[in-house]
CSV table of C-alpha atoms in Angstrom, one decimal:
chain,number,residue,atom,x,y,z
Z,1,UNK,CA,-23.4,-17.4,-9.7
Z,2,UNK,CA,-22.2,-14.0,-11.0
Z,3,UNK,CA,-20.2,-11.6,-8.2
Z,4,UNK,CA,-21.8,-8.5,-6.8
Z,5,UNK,CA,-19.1,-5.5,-6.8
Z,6,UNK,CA,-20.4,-3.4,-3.4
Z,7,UNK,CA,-19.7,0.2,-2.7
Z,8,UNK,CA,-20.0,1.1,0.4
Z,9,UNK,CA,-19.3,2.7,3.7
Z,10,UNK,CA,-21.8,5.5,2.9
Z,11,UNK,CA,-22.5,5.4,5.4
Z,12,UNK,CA,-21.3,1.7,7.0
Z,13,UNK,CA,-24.5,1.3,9.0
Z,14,UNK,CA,-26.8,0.6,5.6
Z,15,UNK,CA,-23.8,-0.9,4.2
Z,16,UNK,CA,-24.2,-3.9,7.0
Z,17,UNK,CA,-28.2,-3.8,6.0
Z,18,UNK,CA,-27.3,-4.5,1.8
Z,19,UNK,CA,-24.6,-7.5,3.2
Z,20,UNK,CA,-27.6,-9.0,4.9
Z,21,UNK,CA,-30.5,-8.8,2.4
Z,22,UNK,CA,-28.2,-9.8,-0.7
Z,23,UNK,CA,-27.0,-12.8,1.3
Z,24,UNK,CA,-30.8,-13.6,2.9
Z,25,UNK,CA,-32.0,-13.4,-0.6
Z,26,UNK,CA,-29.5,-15.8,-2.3
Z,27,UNK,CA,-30.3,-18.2,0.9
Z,28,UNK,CA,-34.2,-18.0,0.2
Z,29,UNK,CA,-33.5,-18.8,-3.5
Z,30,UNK,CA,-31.1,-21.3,-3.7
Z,31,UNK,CA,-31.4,-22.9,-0.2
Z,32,UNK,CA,-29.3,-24.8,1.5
Z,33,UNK,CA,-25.7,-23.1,2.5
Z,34,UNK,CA,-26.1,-20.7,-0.4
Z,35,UNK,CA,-24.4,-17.5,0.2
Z,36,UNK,CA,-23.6,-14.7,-2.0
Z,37,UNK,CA,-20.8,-13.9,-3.8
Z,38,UNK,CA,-19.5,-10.7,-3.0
Z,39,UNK,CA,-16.9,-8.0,-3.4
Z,40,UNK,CA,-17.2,-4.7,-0.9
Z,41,UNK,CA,-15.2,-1.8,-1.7
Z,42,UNK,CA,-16.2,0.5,1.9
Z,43,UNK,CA,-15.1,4.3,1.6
Z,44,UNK,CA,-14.1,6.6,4.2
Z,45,UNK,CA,-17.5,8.6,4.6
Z,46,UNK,CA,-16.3,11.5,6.1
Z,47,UNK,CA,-14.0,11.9,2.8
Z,48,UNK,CA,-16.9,11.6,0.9
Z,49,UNK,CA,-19.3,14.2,3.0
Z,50,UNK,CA,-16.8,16.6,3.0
Z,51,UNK,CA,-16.9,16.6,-1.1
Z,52,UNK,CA,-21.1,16.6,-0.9
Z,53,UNK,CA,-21.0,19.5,1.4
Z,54,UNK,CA,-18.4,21.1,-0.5
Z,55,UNK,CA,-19.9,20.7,-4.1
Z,56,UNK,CA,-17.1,18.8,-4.8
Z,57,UNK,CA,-18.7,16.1,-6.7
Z,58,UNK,CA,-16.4,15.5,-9.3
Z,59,UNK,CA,-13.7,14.7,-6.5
Z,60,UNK,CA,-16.6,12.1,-4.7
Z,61,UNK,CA,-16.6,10.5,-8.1
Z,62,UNK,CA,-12.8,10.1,-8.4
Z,63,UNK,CA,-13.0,8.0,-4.9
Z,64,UNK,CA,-15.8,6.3,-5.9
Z,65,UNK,CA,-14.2,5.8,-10.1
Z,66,UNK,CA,-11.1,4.0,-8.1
Z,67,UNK,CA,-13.2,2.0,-5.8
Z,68,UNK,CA,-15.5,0.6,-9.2
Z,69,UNK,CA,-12.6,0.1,-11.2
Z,70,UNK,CA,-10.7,-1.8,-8.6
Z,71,UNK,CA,-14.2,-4.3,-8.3
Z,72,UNK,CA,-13.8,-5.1,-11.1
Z,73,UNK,CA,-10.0,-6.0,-11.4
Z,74,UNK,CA,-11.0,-8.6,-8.8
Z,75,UNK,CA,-13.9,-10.1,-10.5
Z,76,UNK,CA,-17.2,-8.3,-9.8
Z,77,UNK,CA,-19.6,-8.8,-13.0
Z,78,UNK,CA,-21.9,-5.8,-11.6
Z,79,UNK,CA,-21.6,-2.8,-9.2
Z,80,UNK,CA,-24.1,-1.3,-7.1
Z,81,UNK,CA,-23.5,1.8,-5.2
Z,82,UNK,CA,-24.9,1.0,-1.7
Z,83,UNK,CA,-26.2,4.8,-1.6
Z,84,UNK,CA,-28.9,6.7,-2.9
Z,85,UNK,CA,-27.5,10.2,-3.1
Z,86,UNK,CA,-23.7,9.2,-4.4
Z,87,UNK,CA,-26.2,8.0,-7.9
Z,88,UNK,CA,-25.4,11.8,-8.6
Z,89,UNK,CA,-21.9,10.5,-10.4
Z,90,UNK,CA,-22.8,7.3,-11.7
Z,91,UNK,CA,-22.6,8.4,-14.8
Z,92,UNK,CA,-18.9,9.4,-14.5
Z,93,UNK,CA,-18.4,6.3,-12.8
Z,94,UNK,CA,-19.8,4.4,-15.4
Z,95,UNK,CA,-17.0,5.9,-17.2
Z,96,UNK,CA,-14.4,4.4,-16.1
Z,97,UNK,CA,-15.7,0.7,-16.1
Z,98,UNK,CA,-16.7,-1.7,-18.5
Z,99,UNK,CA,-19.3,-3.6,-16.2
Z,100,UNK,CA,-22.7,-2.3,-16.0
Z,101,UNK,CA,-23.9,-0.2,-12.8
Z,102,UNK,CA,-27.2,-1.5,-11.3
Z,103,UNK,CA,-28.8,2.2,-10.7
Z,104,UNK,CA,-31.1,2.3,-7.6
Z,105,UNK,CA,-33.6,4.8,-8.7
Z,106,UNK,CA,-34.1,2.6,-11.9
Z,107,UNK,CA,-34.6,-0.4,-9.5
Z,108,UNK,CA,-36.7,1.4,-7.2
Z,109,UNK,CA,-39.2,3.0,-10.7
Z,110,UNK,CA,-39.4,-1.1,-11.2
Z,111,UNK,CA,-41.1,-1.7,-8.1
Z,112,UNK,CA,-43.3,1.4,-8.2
Z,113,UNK,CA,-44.8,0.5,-11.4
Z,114,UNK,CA,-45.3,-3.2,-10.2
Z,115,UNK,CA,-47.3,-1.6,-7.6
Z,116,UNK,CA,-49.5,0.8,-9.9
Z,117,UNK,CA,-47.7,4.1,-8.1
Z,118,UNK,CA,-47.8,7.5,-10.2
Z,119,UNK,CA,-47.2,9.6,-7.8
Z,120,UNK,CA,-45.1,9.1,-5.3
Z,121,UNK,CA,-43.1,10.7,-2.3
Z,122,UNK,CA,-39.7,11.0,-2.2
Z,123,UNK,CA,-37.5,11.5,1.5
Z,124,UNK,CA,-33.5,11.5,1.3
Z,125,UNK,CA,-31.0,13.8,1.6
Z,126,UNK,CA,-31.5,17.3,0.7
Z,127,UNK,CA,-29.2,16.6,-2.8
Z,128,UNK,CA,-31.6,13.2,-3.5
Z,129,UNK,CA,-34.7,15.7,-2.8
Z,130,UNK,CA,-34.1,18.9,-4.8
Z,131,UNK,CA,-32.0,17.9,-7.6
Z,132,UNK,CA,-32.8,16.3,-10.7
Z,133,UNK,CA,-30.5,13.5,-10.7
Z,134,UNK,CA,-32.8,10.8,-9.4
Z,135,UNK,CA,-36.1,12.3,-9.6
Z,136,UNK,CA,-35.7,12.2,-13.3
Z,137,UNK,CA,-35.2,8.6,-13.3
Z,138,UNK,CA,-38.9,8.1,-11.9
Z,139,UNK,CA,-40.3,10.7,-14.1
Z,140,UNK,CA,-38.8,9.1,-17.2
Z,141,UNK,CA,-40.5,6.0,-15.8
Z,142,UNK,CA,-43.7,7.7,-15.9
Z,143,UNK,CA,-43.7,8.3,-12.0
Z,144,UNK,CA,-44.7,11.8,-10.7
Z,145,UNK,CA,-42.7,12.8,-7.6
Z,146,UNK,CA,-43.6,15.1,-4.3
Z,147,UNK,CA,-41.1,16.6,-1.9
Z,148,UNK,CA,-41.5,17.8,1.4
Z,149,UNK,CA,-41.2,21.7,2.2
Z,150,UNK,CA,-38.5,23.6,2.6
Z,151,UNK,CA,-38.5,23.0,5.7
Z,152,UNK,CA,-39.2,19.2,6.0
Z,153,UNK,CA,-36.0,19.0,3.2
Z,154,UNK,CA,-33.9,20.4,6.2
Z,155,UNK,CA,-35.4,18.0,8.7
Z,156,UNK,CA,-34.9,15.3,6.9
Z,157,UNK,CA,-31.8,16.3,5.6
Z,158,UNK,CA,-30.3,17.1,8.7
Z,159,UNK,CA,-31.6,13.6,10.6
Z,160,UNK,CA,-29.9,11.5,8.2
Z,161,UNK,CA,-26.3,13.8,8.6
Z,162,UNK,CA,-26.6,14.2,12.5
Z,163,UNK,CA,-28.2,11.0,13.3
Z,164,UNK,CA,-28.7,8.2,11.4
Z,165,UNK,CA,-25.4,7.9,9.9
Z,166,UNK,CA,-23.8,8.0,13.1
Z,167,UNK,CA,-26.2,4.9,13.9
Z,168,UNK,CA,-28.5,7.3,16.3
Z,169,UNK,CA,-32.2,6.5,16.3
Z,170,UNK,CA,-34.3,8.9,18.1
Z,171,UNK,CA,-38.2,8.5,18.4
Z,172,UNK,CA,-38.5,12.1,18.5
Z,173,UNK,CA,-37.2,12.6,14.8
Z,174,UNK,CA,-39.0,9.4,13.6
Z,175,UNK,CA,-42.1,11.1,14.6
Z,176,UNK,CA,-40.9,14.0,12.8
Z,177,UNK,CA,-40.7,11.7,9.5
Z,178,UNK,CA,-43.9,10.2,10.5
Z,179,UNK,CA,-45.2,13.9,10.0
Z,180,UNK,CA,-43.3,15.1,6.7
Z,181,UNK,CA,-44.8,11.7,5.3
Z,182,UNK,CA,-48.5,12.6,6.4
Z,183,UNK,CA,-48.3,15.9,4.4
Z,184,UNK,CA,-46.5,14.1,1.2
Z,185,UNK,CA,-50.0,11.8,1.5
Z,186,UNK,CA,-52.1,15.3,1.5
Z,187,UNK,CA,-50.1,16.3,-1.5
Z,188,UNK,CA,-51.0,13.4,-3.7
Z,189,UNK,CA,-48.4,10.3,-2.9
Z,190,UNK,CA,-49.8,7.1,-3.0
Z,191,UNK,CA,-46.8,5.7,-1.4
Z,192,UNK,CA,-43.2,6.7,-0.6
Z,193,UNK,CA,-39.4,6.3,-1.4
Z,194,UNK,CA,-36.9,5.8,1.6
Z,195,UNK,CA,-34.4,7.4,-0.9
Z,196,UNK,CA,-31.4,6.9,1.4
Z,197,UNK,CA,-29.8,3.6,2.4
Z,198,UNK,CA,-30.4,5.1,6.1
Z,199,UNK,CA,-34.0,5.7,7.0
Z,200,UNK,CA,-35.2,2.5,6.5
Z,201,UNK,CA,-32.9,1.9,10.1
Z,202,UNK,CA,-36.0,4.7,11.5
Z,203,UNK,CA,-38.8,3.9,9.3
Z,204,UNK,CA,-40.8,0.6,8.8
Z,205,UNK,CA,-43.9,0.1,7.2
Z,206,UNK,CA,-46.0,-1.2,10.2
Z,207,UNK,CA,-45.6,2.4,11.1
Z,208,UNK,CA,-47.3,3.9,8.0
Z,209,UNK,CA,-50.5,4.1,5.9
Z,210,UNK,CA,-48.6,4.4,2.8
Z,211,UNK,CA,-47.1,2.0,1.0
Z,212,UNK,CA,-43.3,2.2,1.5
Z,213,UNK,CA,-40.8,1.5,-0.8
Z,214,UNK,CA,-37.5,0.8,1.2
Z,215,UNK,CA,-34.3,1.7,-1.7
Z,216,UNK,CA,-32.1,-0.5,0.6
Z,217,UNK,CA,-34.3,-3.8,0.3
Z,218,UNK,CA,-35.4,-2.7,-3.2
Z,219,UNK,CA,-31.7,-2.6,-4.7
Z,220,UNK,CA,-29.9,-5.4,-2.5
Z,221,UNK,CA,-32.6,-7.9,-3.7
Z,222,UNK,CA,-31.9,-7.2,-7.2
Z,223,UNK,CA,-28.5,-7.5,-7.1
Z,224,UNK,CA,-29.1,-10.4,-5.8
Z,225,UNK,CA,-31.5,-11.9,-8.4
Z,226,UNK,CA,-29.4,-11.0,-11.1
Z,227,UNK,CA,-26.4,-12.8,-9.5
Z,228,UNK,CA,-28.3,-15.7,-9.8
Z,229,UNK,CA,-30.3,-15.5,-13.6
Protein backbone atom coordinates (compact mmCIF):
# COMPACT_ATOMS: atom_id res chain seq x y z
CA UNK A 1 0.00 0.00 0.00
CA UNK A 2 1.46 3.35 -1.14
CA UNK A 3 1.33 6.44 1.73
CA UNK A 4 -0.93 9.41 1.15
CA UNK A 5 1.00 12.78 1.93
CA UNK A 6 -2.21 15.10 3.45
CA UNK A 7 -2.25 18.86 3.59
CA UNK A 8 -4.40 20.09 5.66
CA UNK A 9 -5.89 22.28 8.32
CA UNK A 10 -7.54 24.43 5.63
CA UNK A 11 -9.64 24.54 7.30
CA UNK A 12 -9.32 21.47 10.04
CA UNK A 13 -13.08 20.79 9.92
CA UNK A 14 -12.87 19.18 6.08
CA UNK A 15 -9.54 18.00 7.04
CA UNK A 16 -11.32 15.53 9.72
CA UNK A 17 -13.99 14.71 6.69
CA UNK A 18 -10.69 13.50 3.98
CA UNK A 19 -9.18 11.33 7.36
CA UNK A 20 -12.55 9.53 7.33
CA UNK A 21 -13.36 8.88 3.71
CA UNK A 22 -9.61 7.82 2.70
CA UNK A 23 -9.70 5.46 5.65
CA UNK A 24 -13.59 4.20 5.01
CA UNK A 25 -12.52 3.62 1.50
CA UNK A 26 -9.35 1.58 2.12
CA UNK A 27 -11.69 -0.50 4.77
CA UNK A 28 -14.50 -1.09 2.02
CA UNK A 29 -11.70 -2.30 -0.35
CA UNK A 30 -9.51 -4.31 1.31
CA UNK A 31 -11.69 -5.40 4.35
CA UNK A 32 -10.90 -6.57 7.34
CA UNK A 33 -8.69 -4.16 9.73
CA UNK A 34 -7.39 -2.34 6.69
CA UNK A 35 -6.60 1.22 7.34
CA UNK A 36 -4.82 3.72 5.41
CA UNK A 37 -1.60 4.75 5.30
CA UNK A 38 -1.25 8.24 6.03
CA UNK A 39 0.90 11.24 6.49
CA UNK A 40 -0.96 14.81 7.55
CA UNK A 41 0.95 17.90 7.36
CA UNK A 42 -2.15 20.46 9.14
CA UNK A 43 -1.30 24.36 8.69
CA UNK A 44 -2.15 27.12 10.77
CA UNK A 45 -5.33 28.47 8.73
CA UNK A 46 -5.44 31.77 9.91
CA UNK A 47 -1.59 32.11 8.46
CA UNK A 48 -2.82 30.95 5.37
CA UNK A 49 -6.19 33.32 5.11
CA UNK A 50 -4.29 36.11 5.98
CA UNK A 51 -1.90 35.48 2.66
CA UNK A 52 -5.45 34.74 0.48
CA UNK A 53 -6.93 37.94 1.70
CA UNK A 54 -3.84 39.67 1.25
CA UNK A 55 -2.89 38.49 -2.37
CA UNK A 56 -0.09 37.05 -0.86
CA UNK A 57 -0.07 33.84 -2.66
CA UNK A 58 3.35 33.29 -3.30
CA UNK A 59 3.96 33.42 0.61
CA UNK A 60 0.68 30.63 1.03
CA UNK A 61 2.77 28.55 -1.38
CA UNK A 62 6.07 28.86 0.69
CA UNK A 63 3.95 27.32 3.75
CA UNK A 64 2.33 25.04 1.83
CA UNK A 65 6.16 24.13 -0.53
CA UNK A 66 7.60 23.35 3.23
CA UNK A 67 4.72 21.35 4.39
CA UNK A 68 4.95 18.99 0.75
CA UNK A 69 8.47 18.75 0.81
CA UNK A 70 8.56 17.65 4.40
CA UNK A 71 5.73 14.68 3.28
CA UNK A 72 7.85 13.48 1.45
CA UNK A 73 11.08 13.29 3.51
CA UNK A 74 8.88 10.98 5.65
CA UNK A 75 7.63 8.71 3.02
CA UNK A 76 4.47 9.99 1.31
CA UNK A 77 4.44 8.57 -2.50
CA UNK A 78 1.56 11.21 -3.32
CA UNK A 79 0.22 14.58 -1.93
CA UNK A 80 -3.13 15.84 -2.05
CA UNK A 81 -3.99 19.32 -0.88
CA UNK A 82 -7.08 18.75 1.27
CA UNK A 83 -8.41 22.25 -0.21
CA UNK A 84 -9.98 23.36 -3.20
CA UNK A 85 -8.92 27.02 -3.34
CA UNK A 86 -5.05 26.55 -2.03
CA UNK A 87 -4.92 24.37 -6.02
CA UNK A 88 -4.11 28.18 -6.95
CA UNK A 89 -0.18 27.28 -6.19
CA UNK A 90 0.05 23.76 -6.95
CA UNK A 91 2.01 24.40 -9.59
CA UNK A 92 4.71 26.13 -7.44
CA UNK A 93 4.35 23.48 -5.06
CA UNK A 94 4.80 20.97 -7.51
CA UNK A 95 8.06 22.65 -7.72
CA UNK A 96 9.67 21.84 -5.01
CA UNK A 97 8.82 18.08 -4.89
CA UNK A 98 9.54 15.16 -6.86
CA UNK A 99 6.25 13.19 -6.10
CA UNK A 100 3.32 13.89 -8.08
CA UNK A 101 0.28 16.12 -6.68
CA UNK A 102 -3.10 14.49 -7.08
CA UNK A 103 -5.01 17.83 -8.34
CA UNK A 104 -8.73 17.99 -7.19
CA UNK A 105 -10.23 19.77 -10.05
CA UNK A 106 -8.59 17.09 -12.34
CA UNK A 107 -10.22 14.42 -10.04
CA UNK A 108 -13.39 16.14 -9.82
CA UNK A 109 -13.42 16.74 -14.34
CA UNK A 110 -13.07 12.65 -13.95
CA UNK A 111 -16.25 12.21 -12.25
CA UNK A 112 -18.14 14.73 -14.28
CA UNK A 113 -17.38 13.11 -17.44
CA UNK A 114 -18.26 9.64 -15.91
CA UNK A 115 -21.47 11.20 -15.35
CA UNK A 116 -22.10 12.79 -18.93
CA UNK A 117 -21.91 16.59 -17.24
CA UNK A 118 -20.96 19.58 -19.84
CA UNK A 119 -22.04 22.03 -18.07
CA UNK A 120 -21.78 22.39 -14.78
CA UNK A 121 -21.99 24.74 -11.62
CA UNK A 122 -19.33 25.65 -9.67
CA UNK A 123 -19.78 27.15 -5.63
CA UNK A 124 -16.45 27.80 -3.63
CA UNK A 125 -14.74 30.56 -2.48
CA UNK A 126 -14.82 33.74 -4.26
CA UNK A 127 -10.90 32.97 -5.56
CA UNK A 128 -12.21 29.07 -6.74
CA UNK A 129 -15.26 31.05 -8.44
CA UNK A 130 -13.80 33.98 -10.45
CA UNK A 131 -10.41 32.97 -11.33
CA UNK A 132 -9.16 30.82 -13.88
CA UNK A 133 -7.04 28.49 -11.89
CA UNK A 134 -9.61 25.66 -11.52
CA UNK A 135 -12.18 26.53 -13.83
CA UNK A 136 -9.71 25.90 -16.58
CA UNK A 137 -9.02 22.49 -15.45
CA UNK A 138 -12.84 21.56 -16.28
CA UNK A 139 -12.82 23.47 -19.49
CA UNK A 140 -9.72 21.69 -20.71
CA UNK A 141 -11.71 18.60 -19.86
CA UNK A 142 -14.36 19.62 -22.10
CA UNK A 143 -16.71 20.80 -19.12
CA UNK A 144 -18.43 24.29 -19.47
CA UNK A 145 -18.75 26.09 -16.10
CA UNK A 146 -21.52 28.66 -14.53
CA UNK A 147 -21.02 30.90 -11.56
CA UNK A 148 -23.34 32.48 -9.44
CA UNK A 149 -23.87 36.47 -9.51
CA UNK A 150 -22.01 38.83 -8.14
CA UNK A 151 -23.80 38.77 -5.53
CA UNK A 152 -24.32 34.92 -4.81
CA UNK A 153 -20.04 34.92 -5.13
CA UNK A 154 -20.18 37.11 -1.93
CA UNK A 155 -22.76 34.90 -0.29
CA UNK A 156 -21.08 32.09 -0.72
CA UNK A 157 -17.90 33.45 -0.36
CA UNK A 158 -18.55 34.99 2.82
CA UNK A 159 -20.51 31.63 4.39
CA UNK A 160 -17.63 29.59 3.95
CA UNK A 161 -15.13 32.47 5.75
CA UNK A 162 -17.57 33.40 8.58
CA UNK A 163 -19.15 30.14 9.06
CA UNK A 164 -18.30 27.06 7.92
CA UNK A 165 -14.68 27.13 8.62
CA UNK A 166 -15.34 27.99 12.00
CA UNK A 167 -17.52 24.68 12.13
CA UNK A 168 -20.95 26.98 12.16
CA UNK A 169 -23.88 25.45 10.23
CA UNK A 170 -26.81 27.74 9.91
CA UNK A 171 -30.07 26.60 8.04
CA UNK A 172 -30.62 30.05 7.16
CA UNK A 173 -27.43 30.25 4.77
CA UNK A 174 -27.96 26.64 3.56
CA UNK A 175 -31.19 27.90 2.25
CA UNK A 176 -29.35 30.66 0.85
CA UNK A 177 -27.14 27.89 -1.12
CA UNK A 178 -30.15 26.04 -1.83
CA UNK A 179 -31.18 29.29 -3.81
CA UNK A 180 -27.76 30.35 -5.61
CA UNK A 181 -27.94 26.53 -6.75
CA UNK A 182 -31.66 26.90 -8.18
CA UNK A 183 -30.48 29.87 -10.37
CA UNK A 184 -27.08 27.95 -11.54
CA UNK A 185 -29.93 25.08 -12.71
CA UNK A 186 -31.86 28.06 -14.72
CA UNK A 187 -28.47 28.97 -16.22
CA UNK A 188 -27.71 25.68 -17.81
CA UNK A 189 -25.95 23.23 -14.99
CA UNK A 190 -26.79 19.87 -15.15
CA UNK A 191 -25.20 19.32 -11.83
CA UNK A 192 -22.87 21.07 -9.46
CA UNK A 193 -19.27 21.27 -7.81
CA UNK A 194 -19.00 21.71 -3.91
CA UNK A 195 -15.68 23.34 -4.86
CA UNK A 196 -14.53 23.77 -1.21
CA UNK A 197 -13.63 21.05 1.20
CA UNK A 198 -16.34 22.90 3.51
CA UNK A 199 -19.83 23.02 2.01
CA UNK A 200 -20.33 19.56 1.70
CA UNK A 201 -20.49 19.98 6.00
CA UNK A 202 -24.02 22.34 4.74
CA UNK A 203 -24.95 20.71 1.54
CA UNK A 204 -26.05 17.04 0.77
CA UNK A 205 -27.54 15.69 -2.06
CA UNK A 206 -30.97 14.51 -0.63
CA UNK A 207 -31.42 18.28 -0.47
CA UNK A 208 -31.08 18.86 -4.23
CA UNK A 209 -32.41 18.16 -7.79
CA UNK A 210 -29.04 18.36 -9.16
CA UNK A 211 -26.64 15.99 -9.25
CA UNK A 212 -23.87 16.98 -6.76
CA UNK A 213 -20.43 16.42 -7.01
CA UNK A 214 -18.95 16.72 -3.41
CA UNK A 215 -14.74 17.76 -4.17
CA UNK A 216 -14.18 16.31 -0.57
CA UNK A 217 -15.55 12.70 -1.26
CA UNK A 218 -14.44 12.98 -4.95
CA UNK A 219 -10.55 13.63 -4.07
CA UNK A 220 -10.26 11.56 -0.66
CA UNK A 221 -11.55 8.42 -2.56
CA UNK A 222 -8.97 8.73 -5.16
CA UNK A 223 -6.29 9.02 -3.00
CA UNK A 224 -7.33 6.33 -1.64
CA UNK A 225 -7.70 4.01 -4.72
CA UNK A 226 -4.41 4.87 -5.95
CA UNK A 227 -2.86 3.98 -2.53
CA UNK A 228 -3.98 0.71 -3.21
CA UNK A 229 -3.37 -0.01 -7.36
Amino acid sequence: MKTIGLIGGMSWESTVTYYQIVNKTIKQELGGLHSAKTLLYSVDFAEIEEYQANGEWEKSAEVLSEAAVNLQKAGADYIIICTNTMHKVAPEIQKHISIPIIHIAEATAEELKKNDISKVGLLGTKYTMTQEFYKNKLIDAGIDVVIPNREGVEIVNNIIYNELCLGIISEESKMKYLAIIDELEKNGAQGVILGCTEIGLLIQQKEVKLPVFDTTQIHATKAALLAIE
